[in-house]
Coordinates of C-alpha atoms in Angstrom, one line a residue:
M1 CA 21.1 70.8 83.9
A2 CA 23.2 71.3 87.0
A3 CA 22.5 69.1 90.0
A4 CA 20.6 70.5 92.9
A5 CA 22.6 72.3 95.6
G6 CA 24.0 70.2 98.3
K7 CA 23.8 67.0 96.2
K8 CA 27.3 67.1 94.7
R9 CA 28.1 63.4 95.0
L10 CA 30.2 61.2 92.7
T11 CA 30.4 57.4 93.0
V12 CA 33.5 55.7 91.6
L13 CA 33.2 51.9 91.3
Y14 CA 36.1 49.7 90.2
G15 CA 36.9 46.2 89.2
S16 CA 40.6 45.5 89.7
Q17 CA 42.7 42.4 89.6
T18 CA 46.2 43.7 90.2
G19 CA 45.5 47.1 91.8
T20 CA 45.9 49.4 88.8
A21 CA 42.2 50.0 88.3
Q22 CA 41.8 50.6 92.1
E23 CA 44.6 53.2 91.9
V24 CA 43.0 55.0 89.0
A25 CA 39.6 55.0 90.8
E26 CA 41.2 56.4 93.9
R27 CA 42.8 59.1 91.8
I28 CA 39.4 60.1 90.5
G29 CA 38.1 60.2 94.0
R30 CA 41.0 62.5 95.1
E31 CA 40.5 64.8 92.1
G32 CA 36.7 64.9 92.8
R33 CA 37.4 66.0 96.4
R34 CA 39.7 68.7 95.2
R35 CA 36.7 69.9 93.1
H36 CA 34.5 70.0 96.3
I37 CA 32.6 66.9 95.2
S38 CA 31.9 64.2 97.7
A39 CA 33.5 61.1 96.1
R40 CA 32.9 57.6 97.3
V41 CA 35.3 54.9 95.9
L42 CA 34.4 51.3 96.2
A43 CA 35.1 47.9 94.7
L44 CA 32.1 46.9 92.6
D45 CA 31.4 43.8 94.9
D46 CA 31.5 46.0 98.0
Y47 CA 28.8 48.2 96.5
N48 CA 25.1 47.5 97.0
V49 CA 24.1 47.2 93.3
A50 CA 20.5 48.0 94.1
D51 CA 21.6 51.5 94.9
L52 CA 22.4 52.2 91.3
I53 CA 18.8 53.2 90.7
K54 CA 19.4 56.1 93.3
E55 CA 22.7 57.3 91.7
D56 CA 23.0 60.4 89.5
L57 CA 26.6 60.1 88.5
V58 CA 28.9 57.0 88.5
V59 CA 32.3 56.4 87.0
F60 CA 33.2 52.8 86.5
V61 CA 36.9 51.8 86.2
C62 CA 37.3 48.2 85.0
A63 CA 40.2 46.0 84.2
T64 CA 39.9 43.0 81.9
T65 CA 41.6 39.8 83.0
G66 CA 42.5 36.5 81.3
Q67 CA 40.6 35.9 78.1
G68 CA 38.0 38.7 78.5
D69 CA 37.1 38.0 82.1
E70 CA 35.9 40.3 84.8
P71 CA 38.2 40.9 87.9
D72 CA 37.4 38.9 91.1
N73 CA 36.1 41.9 93.0
M74 CA 33.3 42.6 90.4
K75 CA 32.0 39.1 89.8
K76 CA 28.9 39.5 91.9
F77 CA 28.1 42.8 90.3
W78 CA 28.8 41.4 86.8
R79 CA 26.3 38.5 87.3
F80 CA 23.6 40.9 88.5
I81 CA 24.1 43.6 85.8
M82 CA 24.0 40.9 83.0
R83 CA 20.7 39.4 84.2
R84 CA 18.3 39.3 81.3
N85 CA 15.2 40.1 83.4
L86 CA 16.4 43.6 84.4
P87 CA 13.9 46.2 83.1
A88 CA 15.1 48.1 80.0
H89 CA 14.8 51.5 81.5
S90 CA 15.8 50.7 85.1
L91 CA 18.8 53.0 85.0
Q92 CA 17.3 55.9 83.0
Q93 CA 18.2 58.4 85.8
L94 CA 21.9 57.4 85.8
S95 CA 24.6 59.3 84.0
F96 CA 27.8 57.3 83.7
S97 CA 31.3 57.0 82.3
V98 CA 33.4 53.8 81.8
L99 CA 37.2 53.7 81.8
G100 CA 38.7 50.4 80.8
L101 CA 42.2 49.2 81.6
G102 CA 43.5 46.5 79.4
D103 CA 46.4 45.0 77.4
S104 CA 46.2 45.0 73.6
S105 CA 48.5 41.9 73.5
Y106 CA 45.4 39.9 74.6
P107 CA 42.7 39.1 72.0
K108 CA 39.8 40.5 74.0
F109 CA 41.3 43.9 74.7
N110 CA 39.3 45.8 77.3
F111 CA 36.4 43.5 76.7
I112 CA 34.8 44.1 80.1
A113 CA 34.8 47.9 79.8
K114 CA 33.2 47.7 76.3
K115 CA 30.6 45.2 77.4
L116 CA 29.7 47.1 80.6
N117 CA 29.3 50.4 78.6
K118 CA 27.0 48.6 76.2
R119 CA 25.0 47.0 79.0
L120 CA 24.4 50.3 80.9
L121 CA 23.1 51.9 77.7
Q122 CA 20.7 48.9 77.3
L123 CA 19.4 49.6 80.8
G124 CA 18.6 53.2 79.9
A125 CA 21.6 55.0 81.4
S126 CA 23.1 57.9 79.6
V127 CA 26.8 58.4 78.8
L128 CA 28.5 61.4 80.3
Q129 CA 31.9 60.7 78.7
P130 CA 32.6 58.1 76.0
V131 CA 34.3 54.9 77.1
G132 CA 38.0 55.2 77.5
L133 CA 40.3 52.2 76.6
A134 CA 43.7 52.4 78.3
D135 CA 46.4 50.0 77.1
D136 CA 49.3 48.6 79.2
Q137 CA 51.2 48.1 76.0
H138 CA 51.5 51.8 75.3
D139 CA 55.0 53.2 75.8
L140 CA 53.7 55.4 78.6
G141 CA 51.3 52.8 80.0
P142 CA 47.7 53.3 80.7
D143 CA 48.2 57.0 81.6
A144 CA 48.6 57.8 77.9
V145 CA 44.8 57.4 77.7
V146 CA 43.8 58.0 81.3
D147 CA 45.2 61.6 81.5
P148 CA 43.3 63.1 78.5
W149 CA 40.2 61.0 79.3
L150 CA 40.1 62.4 82.9
K151 CA 40.6 66.0 81.6
E152 CA 37.5 65.7 79.4
L153 CA 35.6 64.0 82.2
W154 CA 36.0 66.8 84.6
E155 CA 35.0 69.3 82.0
K156 CA 31.7 67.4 81.6
V157 CA 31.3 66.9 85.4
F158 CA 31.5 70.7 85.9
A159 CA 28.4 71.0 83.7
V160 CA 26.6 68.9 86.2
Y161 CA 28.3 70.0 89.4
P162 CA 29.6 73.5 88.9
I163 CA 32.1 74.8 91.5
P164 CA 30.1 76.9 94.0
P165 CA 30.7 80.6 93.9
G166 CA 33.7 81.8 95.8
L167 CA 35.4 78.4 95.7
E168 CA 38.2 77.2 93.5
I169 CA 39.7 73.8 92.7
I170 CA 42.1 73.0 95.6
S171 CA 45.6 73.2 94.2
A172 CA 47.6 70.0 93.7
D173 CA 50.4 71.9 95.5
E174 CA 48.4 71.6 98.7
R175 CA 49.3 68.5 100.7
P176 CA 46.2 66.3 101.1
P177 CA 45.3 65.0 104.5
A178 CA 46.4 61.4 105.4
R179 CA 43.8 58.8 104.6
Y180 CA 43.8 57.5 108.2
K181 CA 44.7 58.7 111.6
I182 CA 47.3 56.7 113.5
I183 CA 46.6 55.9 117.1
Y184 CA 49.6 54.4 118.9
T185 CA 48.8 51.9 121.6
D186 CA 50.6 49.7 124.2
S187 CA 48.0 47.0 123.7
P188 CA 49.5 43.8 122.3
A189 CA 49.2 43.4 118.5
E190 CA 46.9 40.8 117.0
E191 CA 48.5 38.3 114.6
S192 CA 45.8 38.6 112.0
S193 CA 42.5 40.1 111.3
L194 CA 41.4 37.3 109.0
E195 CA 38.2 35.4 109.7
F196 CA 38.3 31.7 110.2
G197 CA 35.7 28.9 109.7
L198 CA 34.4 30.5 106.5
P199 CA 34.8 29.2 102.9
A200 CA 38.3 30.1 101.8
S201 CA 38.4 33.6 100.1
Q202 CA 40.5 36.7 99.9
Q203 CA 39.0 37.9 103.2
A204 CA 39.4 34.5 104.9
P205 CA 42.2 32.5 103.2
F206 CA 43.0 29.0 104.3
F207 CA 46.5 28.6 105.7
A208 CA 47.8 25.6 103.7
T209 CA 50.8 23.8 105.0
L210 CA 53.8 23.7 102.6
I211 CA 54.8 20.1 101.9
S212 CA 57.6 20.9 99.6
N213 CA 58.9 23.3 96.9
D214 CA 61.3 21.1 95.0
R215 CA 63.3 22.5 92.0
V216 CA 62.3 20.6 88.8
T217 CA 64.8 22.2 86.4
A218 CA 68.5 21.2 86.2
S219 CA 70.7 22.9 88.7
N220 CA 72.7 24.6 85.9
H221 CA 69.6 25.6 84.0
W222 CA 68.9 29.4 83.5
Q223 CA 65.5 29.2 85.1
D224 CA 64.5 27.9 88.6
V225 CA 61.2 26.2 88.3
R226 CA 59.6 24.7 91.4
L227 CA 56.8 22.1 92.0
V228 CA 55.1 23.5 95.1
K229 CA 52.9 21.1 97.0
L230 CA 50.4 22.5 99.5
D231 CA 48.5 20.5 102.1
I232 CA 44.8 21.6 102.2
S233 CA 43.5 19.0 104.6
G234 CA 40.5 20.2 106.6
S235 CA 40.1 23.3 104.4
G236 CA 36.9 22.3 102.7
I237 CA 38.4 23.5 99.4
S238 CA 37.3 21.7 96.3
Y239 CA 38.7 22.5 92.9
S240 CA 38.2 21.4 89.3
P241 CA 40.8 20.9 86.5
G242 CA 41.5 24.4 85.1
D243 CA 40.9 26.2 88.4
V244 CA 43.4 28.7 89.8
V245 CA 44.8 29.0 93.3
M246 CA 45.3 32.4 94.7
V247 CA 48.3 33.0 97.0
Q248 CA 48.6 36.0 99.3
P249 CA 52.4 36.5 99.6
S250 CA 54.5 38.6 102.1
N251 CA 57.6 40.6 101.7
L252 CA 60.9 38.9 102.3
S253 CA 62.1 39.5 105.8
D254 CA 65.5 41.0 104.8
T255 CA 63.7 43.5 102.5
A256 CA 61.2 44.4 105.3
E257 CA 64.1 44.9 107.7
E258 CA 65.9 47.2 105.3
F259 CA 62.8 49.2 104.7
M260 CA 62.1 49.7 108.5
S261 CA 65.7 50.5 109.2
F262 CA 65.9 53.1 106.4
L263 CA 62.8 54.9 107.6
H264 CA 63.8 54.5 111.3
L265 CA 60.6 52.6 112.1
D266 CA 60.2 50.7 115.3
P267 CA 59.0 47.2 114.2
D268 CA 57.5 46.4 117.6
K269 CA 55.5 49.6 117.9
N270 CA 51.7 48.9 117.8
F271 CA 49.0 51.1 116.4
T272 CA 45.4 51.2 115.2
L273 CA 43.9 53.1 112.3
Q274 CA 41.1 55.5 112.7
Q275 CA 38.8 56.4 109.8
T276 CA 39.0 60.1 108.9
N277 CA 36.8 60.1 105.8
P278 CA 33.5 58.2 105.8
D279 CA 34.0 57.2 102.2
I280 CA 37.4 55.5 102.9
P281 CA 37.1 52.4 105.1
V282 CA 39.9 51.0 107.2
P283 CA 41.6 48.0 105.5
R284 CA 40.1 44.7 106.6
R285 CA 43.3 42.8 106.2
L286 CA 45.1 44.7 109.0
P287 CA 44.7 43.4 112.6
R288 CA 43.7 45.7 115.4
P289 CA 46.0 46.6 117.0
C290 CA 48.7 46.1 114.3
S291 CA 52.4 46.1 114.7
I292 CA 54.6 48.1 112.3
R293 CA 56.4 44.8 111.5
F294 CA 53.2 43.2 110.4
L295 CA 52.2 46.2 108.3
V296 CA 55.6 46.2 106.5
E297 CA 56.1 42.4 106.1
H298 CA 52.5 41.4 105.2
Y299 CA 50.7 44.4 103.8
L300 CA 52.7 47.2 102.2
D301 CA 53.9 46.4 98.7
I302 CA 57.4 47.8 99.3
Q303 CA 58.9 45.6 96.5
G304 CA 56.4 46.8 94.0
V305 CA 57.1 49.5 91.4
P306 CA 55.6 52.8 92.6
R307 CA 52.9 54.4 90.6
R308 CA 52.6 58.0 89.6
Y309 CA 50.7 59.3 92.6
F310 CA 53.5 58.1 94.8
F311 CA 55.8 60.8 93.3
E312 CA 53.1 63.5 93.6
L313 CA 52.5 62.8 97.3
L314 CA 56.2 62.3 98.1
S315 CA 57.0 65.7 96.7
H316 CA 55.1 67.3 99.6
F317 CA 57.6 66.1 102.2
T318 CA 61.0 67.1 100.9
P319 CA 62.7 70.4 101.9
S320 CA 65.0 70.0 98.9
E321 CA 63.9 72.1 95.9
L322 CA 65.9 69.7 93.6
E323 CA 64.1 66.7 94.9
K324 CA 60.7 68.4 94.8
E325 CA 61.3 69.5 91.1
K326 CA 62.2 66.0 90.1
L327 CA 59.3 64.3 91.9
Q328 CA 56.8 66.8 90.5
D329 CA 58.2 66.2 87.0
F330 CA 57.7 62.4 87.4
A331 CA 54.1 63.1 88.6
S332 CA 53.2 65.4 85.7
A333 CA 51.7 64.3 82.4
E334 CA 54.7 65.8 80.6
G335 CA 57.2 63.8 82.7
Q336 CA 55.7 60.3 82.0
E337 CA 58.5 59.4 79.5
D338 CA 61.1 60.3 82.2
L339 CA 59.2 58.3 84.8
Y340 CA 59.0 55.3 82.5
S341 CA 62.8 55.4 81.9
Y342 CA 63.6 55.9 85.6
C343 CA 61.1 53.6 87.2
Y344 CA 59.0 51.3 85.0
R345 CA 61.7 50.1 82.6
Q346 CA 64.1 49.4 85.4
K347 CA 61.4 47.9 87.7
R348 CA 62.7 50.2 90.5
S349 CA 61.1 49.3 93.8
T350 CA 59.4 51.6 96.3
L351 CA 62.2 51.1 98.7
E352 CA 64.8 52.0 96.0
V353 CA 62.9 55.2 95.1
L354 CA 62.7 56.3 98.7
Q355 CA 66.5 55.7 98.9
D356 CA 67.0 57.9 95.8
F357 CA 65.1 60.8 97.5
P358 CA 66.6 60.7 101.0
Q359 CA 65.4 64.1 102.2
A360 CA 61.8 63.4 101.3
S361 CA 62.1 60.0 103.0
A362 CA 63.6 61.6 106.2
N363 CA 60.5 63.9 106.5
L364 CA 57.9 61.3 105.6
P365 CA 55.3 60.9 108.4
F366 CA 54.4 57.3 109.2
E367 CA 50.7 57.9 108.7
Y368 CA 51.3 58.6 105.0
L369 CA 52.8 55.2 104.3
L370 CA 49.3 53.8 103.6
D371 CA 48.6 56.6 101.1
L372 CA 52.0 56.1 99.4
I373 CA 52.2 52.4 99.1
P374 CA 49.4 50.0 98.0
A375 CA 48.6 46.7 99.6
I376 CA 50.3 43.5 98.3
Q377 CA 48.0 41.9 95.8
P378 CA 47.5 38.1 95.6
R379 CA 49.0 36.1 92.8
A380 CA 47.3 33.5 90.7
F381 CA 48.7 30.2 89.7
S382 CA 47.2 27.5 87.5
I383 CA 46.6 24.4 89.6
A384 CA 48.9 21.6 88.3
S385 CA 47.1 18.7 90.0
A386 CA 43.7 17.0 89.9
Q387 CA 42.0 16.6 93.3
K388 CA 40.9 13.1 92.4
A389 CA 44.6 12.1 92.2
H390 CA 45.7 14.3 95.1
P391 CA 42.7 14.6 97.5
D392 CA 44.4 16.8 100.1
E393 CA 46.8 18.7 98.0
I394 CA 47.1 21.6 95.6
E395 CA 50.2 21.5 93.4
I396 CA 51.7 24.5 91.6
L397 CA 54.4 24.6 88.8
M398 CA 56.1 27.9 89.5
A399 CA 59.0 29.7 87.8
V400 CA 61.0 31.8 90.3
V401 CA 61.1 35.3 88.7
K402 CA 64.6 36.8 88.7
Y403 CA 66.0 39.0 86.0
Q404 CA 68.5 41.8 85.5
T405 CA 68.0 45.4 84.5
K406 CA 70.5 48.3 84.5
I407 CA 70.1 48.4 88.2
S408 CA 72.9 46.3 89.8
K409 CA 70.7 44.4 92.2
P410 CA 68.7 41.7 90.3
R411 CA 64.9 42.1 90.2
R412 CA 63.0 39.4 92.0
G413 CA 59.4 38.4 91.8
L414 CA 57.7 39.0 95.1
C415 CA 55.5 35.9 95.4
S416 CA 57.7 33.4 93.6
T417 CA 60.8 34.4 95.6
W418 CA 58.9 34.4 98.9
L419 CA 57.2 31.0 98.2
S420 CA 60.4 29.3 97.0
S421 CA 62.3 30.5 100.1
L422 CA 59.8 29.0 102.6
P423 CA 60.8 25.8 104.5
S424 CA 58.5 22.9 104.7
R425 CA 55.6 23.2 107.2
S426 CA 55.3 26.9 106.5
R427 CA 51.8 28.3 106.3
V428 CA 50.7 29.8 103.0
P429 CA 47.4 31.7 102.7
V430 CA 45.4 30.4 99.7
W431 CA 42.0 30.2 98.2
V432 CA 40.7 28.9 94.9
K433 CA 38.8 30.6 92.1
R434 CA 37.4 29.3 88.8
G435 CA 39.8 29.3 85.9
T436 CA 39.2 30.4 82.4
I437 CA 39.6 26.9 80.9
S438 CA 37.6 23.8 81.9
L439 CA 37.0 20.2 80.9
P440 CA 34.0 19.0 79.0
L441 CA 31.6 16.8 81.0
D442 CA 31.8 14.1 78.3
H443 CA 35.1 12.2 78.9
T444 CA 35.0 10.8 75.3
V445 CA 35.6 14.3 73.8
P446 CA 39.3 14.4 72.8
L447 CA 41.5 17.0 74.4
L448 CA 44.1 18.8 72.3
M449 CA 46.4 20.7 74.7
I450 CA 49.2 23.1 73.9
G451 CA 51.3 24.1 76.9
P452 CA 54.9 25.2 76.5
G453 CA 56.9 25.8 79.6
T454 CA 54.9 26.2 82.8
G455 CA 51.9 26.5 80.6
V456 CA 51.7 22.7 80.9
A457 CA 50.5 23.1 84.5
P458 CA 46.7 23.1 84.0
F459 CA 47.0 20.3 81.5
R460 CA 48.6 18.1 84.1
S461 CA 45.3 18.6 86.1
F462 CA 43.3 17.7 82.9
I463 CA 45.3 14.6 82.2
E464 CA 45.2 13.3 85.8
E465 CA 41.5 13.9 85.9
R466 CA 41.0 11.9 82.7
L467 CA 43.7 9.2 83.0
V468 CA 44.2 8.5 86.7
P469 CA 42.6 6.0 86.4
V470 CA 41.9 5.9 82.7
H471 CA 38.4 6.8 81.5
E472 CA 37.5 4.4 78.8
G473 CA 37.4 6.1 75.4
S474 CA 39.5 9.1 76.6
K475 CA 42.0 10.6 74.2
C476 CA 44.5 13.3 75.2
V477 CA 47.1 14.9 73.0
L478 CA 49.7 17.2 74.5
F479 CA 52.1 19.6 72.7
F480 CA 54.8 20.6 75.1
G481 CA 57.8 22.9 74.5
S482 CA 60.8 24.0 76.5
R483 CA 64.5 24.7 76.0
N484 CA 66.2 21.3 76.8
K485 CA 65.0 17.8 77.2
N486 CA 67.4 17.2 80.1
A487 CA 66.8 20.5 81.8
D488 CA 63.2 21.5 81.8
F489 CA 61.0 18.6 80.5
F490 CA 58.3 18.9 83.2
F491 CA 56.5 15.7 84.3
E492 CA 58.5 13.7 81.8
N493 CA 58.2 10.4 83.8
Q494 CA 54.5 10.8 84.4
W495 CA 53.9 11.4 80.7
K496 CA 55.9 8.4 79.8
E497 CA 53.9 6.2 82.1
L498 CA 50.6 7.5 80.9
S499 CA 51.6 7.3 77.3
E500 CA 51.9 3.5 77.7
T501 CA 48.1 3.3 78.2
G502 CA 47.6 4.5 74.6
C503 CA 45.3 7.3 75.8
L504 CA 48.0 10.1 75.9
S505 CA 50.1 11.3 73.0
V506 CA 52.9 13.8 73.8
F507 CA 54.7 15.8 71.1
T508 CA 57.7 17.8 72.3
A509 CA 59.6 20.7 71.0
F510 CA 63.0 21.4 72.7
S511 CA 64.1 24.7 71.2
R512 CA 67.8 24.5 72.2
D513 CA 68.6 20.8 71.6
Q514 CA 69.6 21.4 68.0
D515 CA 70.9 24.1 65.7
D516 CA 67.5 25.2 64.4
K517 CA 65.0 26.3 67.1
I518 CA 61.9 24.2 67.2
Y519 CA 58.8 25.4 69.0
V520 CA 55.3 24.0 69.6
Q521 CA 53.9 25.7 66.5
H522 CA 56.4 23.7 64.3
R523 CA 55.1 20.4 65.9
I524 CA 51.5 21.5 65.3
R525 CA 52.2 21.9 61.6
E526 CA 54.0 18.5 61.5
Q527 CA 50.9 16.8 63.1
S528 CA 48.4 18.6 60.9
S529 CA 46.6 15.4 59.8
L530 CA 46.1 14.3 63.4
I531 CA 44.9 17.7 64.6
W532 CA 42.5 18.1 61.7
D533 CA 41.1 14.7 62.3
L534 CA 40.6 15.4 66.0
I535 CA 38.9 18.8 65.4
N536 CA 36.9 18.1 62.3
N537 CA 35.9 14.5 62.8
H538 CA 35.9 14.0 66.6
R539 CA 34.9 17.4 67.9
A540 CA 38.0 17.8 70.0
I541 CA 38.4 20.8 72.3
C542 CA 41.7 22.7 71.8
Y543 CA 43.4 24.4 74.8
L544 CA 46.3 26.8 75.0
A545 CA 48.2 27.9 78.2
G546 CA 51.4 29.9 78.6
N547 CA 53.0 33.3 78.0
S548 CA 50.7 35.9 76.4
K549 CA 53.3 37.7 74.2
R550 CA 54.1 36.0 70.9
M551 CA 53.2 32.4 71.5
P552 CA 49.4 32.5 71.2
I553 CA 49.7 34.4 67.8
D554 CA 52.2 31.8 66.5
V555 CA 49.9 28.9 67.6
K556 CA 46.8 30.5 66.0
E557 CA 48.7 30.9 62.7
A558 CA 49.8 27.3 62.9
L559 CA 46.2 26.1 63.5
I560 CA 44.9 28.2 60.6
E561 CA 47.5 26.5 58.4
V562 CA 46.3 23.1 59.7
F563 CA 42.7 24.0 58.8
C564 CA 43.8 25.1 55.3
K565 CA 45.5 21.7 54.8
G566 CA 42.1 20.2 55.6
E567 CA 40.9 21.7 52.3
M568 CA 39.7 25.0 53.7
S569 CA 40.3 28.4 52.2
E570 CA 42.1 30.9 54.4
S571 CA 38.9 32.8 55.1
E572 CA 37.1 29.6 56.0
A573 CA 39.9 28.6 58.3
E574 CA 39.7 32.0 60.0
A575 CA 36.0 31.6 60.4
L576 CA 36.4 28.1 61.9
F577 CA 38.9 29.4 64.4
A578 CA 36.5 32.2 65.4
E579 CA 33.7 29.6 65.7
L580 CA 35.9 27.4 67.9
E581 CA 36.5 30.4 70.2
R582 CA 32.8 31.3 70.3
T583 CA 31.7 27.8 71.2
R584 CA 34.6 27.3 73.7
R585 CA 36.1 24.5 71.6
Y586 CA 39.2 26.7 71.7
Q587 CA 40.0 27.9 75.2
A588 CA 43.1 29.8 76.3
E589 CA 44.7 30.8 79.6
T590 CA 47.7 33.1 79.1
W591 CA 49.7 35.5 81.2
S592 CA 52.4 38.1 80.8

């Protein structure tokens, strides 16, 4: 049945960790408005969950992070919607659709979207469109699923909200209004809009003082890895082993200057933003008034790879038919392979794309920058210290991301490059969130830790918590892998000292120190008797941290072999591994 006249409202709620789910949610909002539907787009934790009982039509766009975890900006919503005491038919008036954004290289692919879809059905809601499961690993990225899913969604929405007689879908060729109105002002710019005196969070980070960011790999080693030490004295921040520190980075000054120079922006000009759509609030992170320099240095992700809507919107500003045709091709469903080759495979930045389309850039109004370019997202780092051992510090083991593509200029990781470039005494905005791995309360439970490369970071926090000073009866076993003993053996001296207590055993795999490459999975197989004894007879907890690509699969296969050597059949070994995962006796924290 069609909705009553005058009640054409769609609510789009998203849970986003890196910004991709937010971008898709905003796309749905834009497409809804082109269809004459009032569309409100909000992060799930910015939405009053009690209002769900009043909604008719909601689209949820949810990412899955870590090992099947919900994004930070939907944690409050998640806790509420999963409460067991919610009435079974409390959402029977709600029609909904769930679109998941995930990565099939992770074991719990799109876990949050699947679980949310199931939970909403349990609460009596009805599905408008079956759950969509987009995959970052697809050659064309998430859009390979998002595009056809949205096409079907709008067909079903029209059955509920038919377009009023005499109206048509607003053409994508028509330039949309800017999200905000810019009001220039002579009033002095504020330095920050952040709130102080509150518990550290994304809205109110604590500005930690940088103590040092020393390189811990050899000067001739291929990778620059830093041990970053941050002073959190007076912050009130407390953290547990396995927790994660969030860092809000800024653009490098030279990149920001190049961007402002190219677009002929006056960095000292001040402005305020005025809301033009009641459903689109002004960003809380921007001070009022704000300088153009602050906007470009601290807010706009000009070093990020632009997403598809960037090209669609930019096409409206070029007088060049050649540029317009190319931009519209990149924005089309048919042009996604070309866009991938041009932009995503090369990791071409927003600034570089603007430079490739000079006529569009020359005609780009300043007020559209906030529509074109998303905000810089915070980065997560495993904490590599125990607060017990370092009461006023947070330490990070961080690889500085730098790599080459076909573009002559090397690609640089925004946060790692920025953080490694800071001099001591610099201020770094941080807050802490709970990690996906955690220590057992019983300190006599043995810890079996597998952490190649910078994956060893959280296990340093575990070991310091257990062994500085030593807990009687504690047993820690660490498997560590890297390329060379003399180049990237992180925390070698600390491990040597703690090993002398008899409570820590370290097994190393240096892949390039001999002709045959040796990795942690080889050492696991070699120590099968020890591992089987710890898991089978001493109820050890097994932890894994590191790169999410091939390593977790290789480690799982090695552990299955260990279980088989413990006189299990292969099916029994697989069942044991699944049971360890279910009971959190196997915990993993991986990243791509």
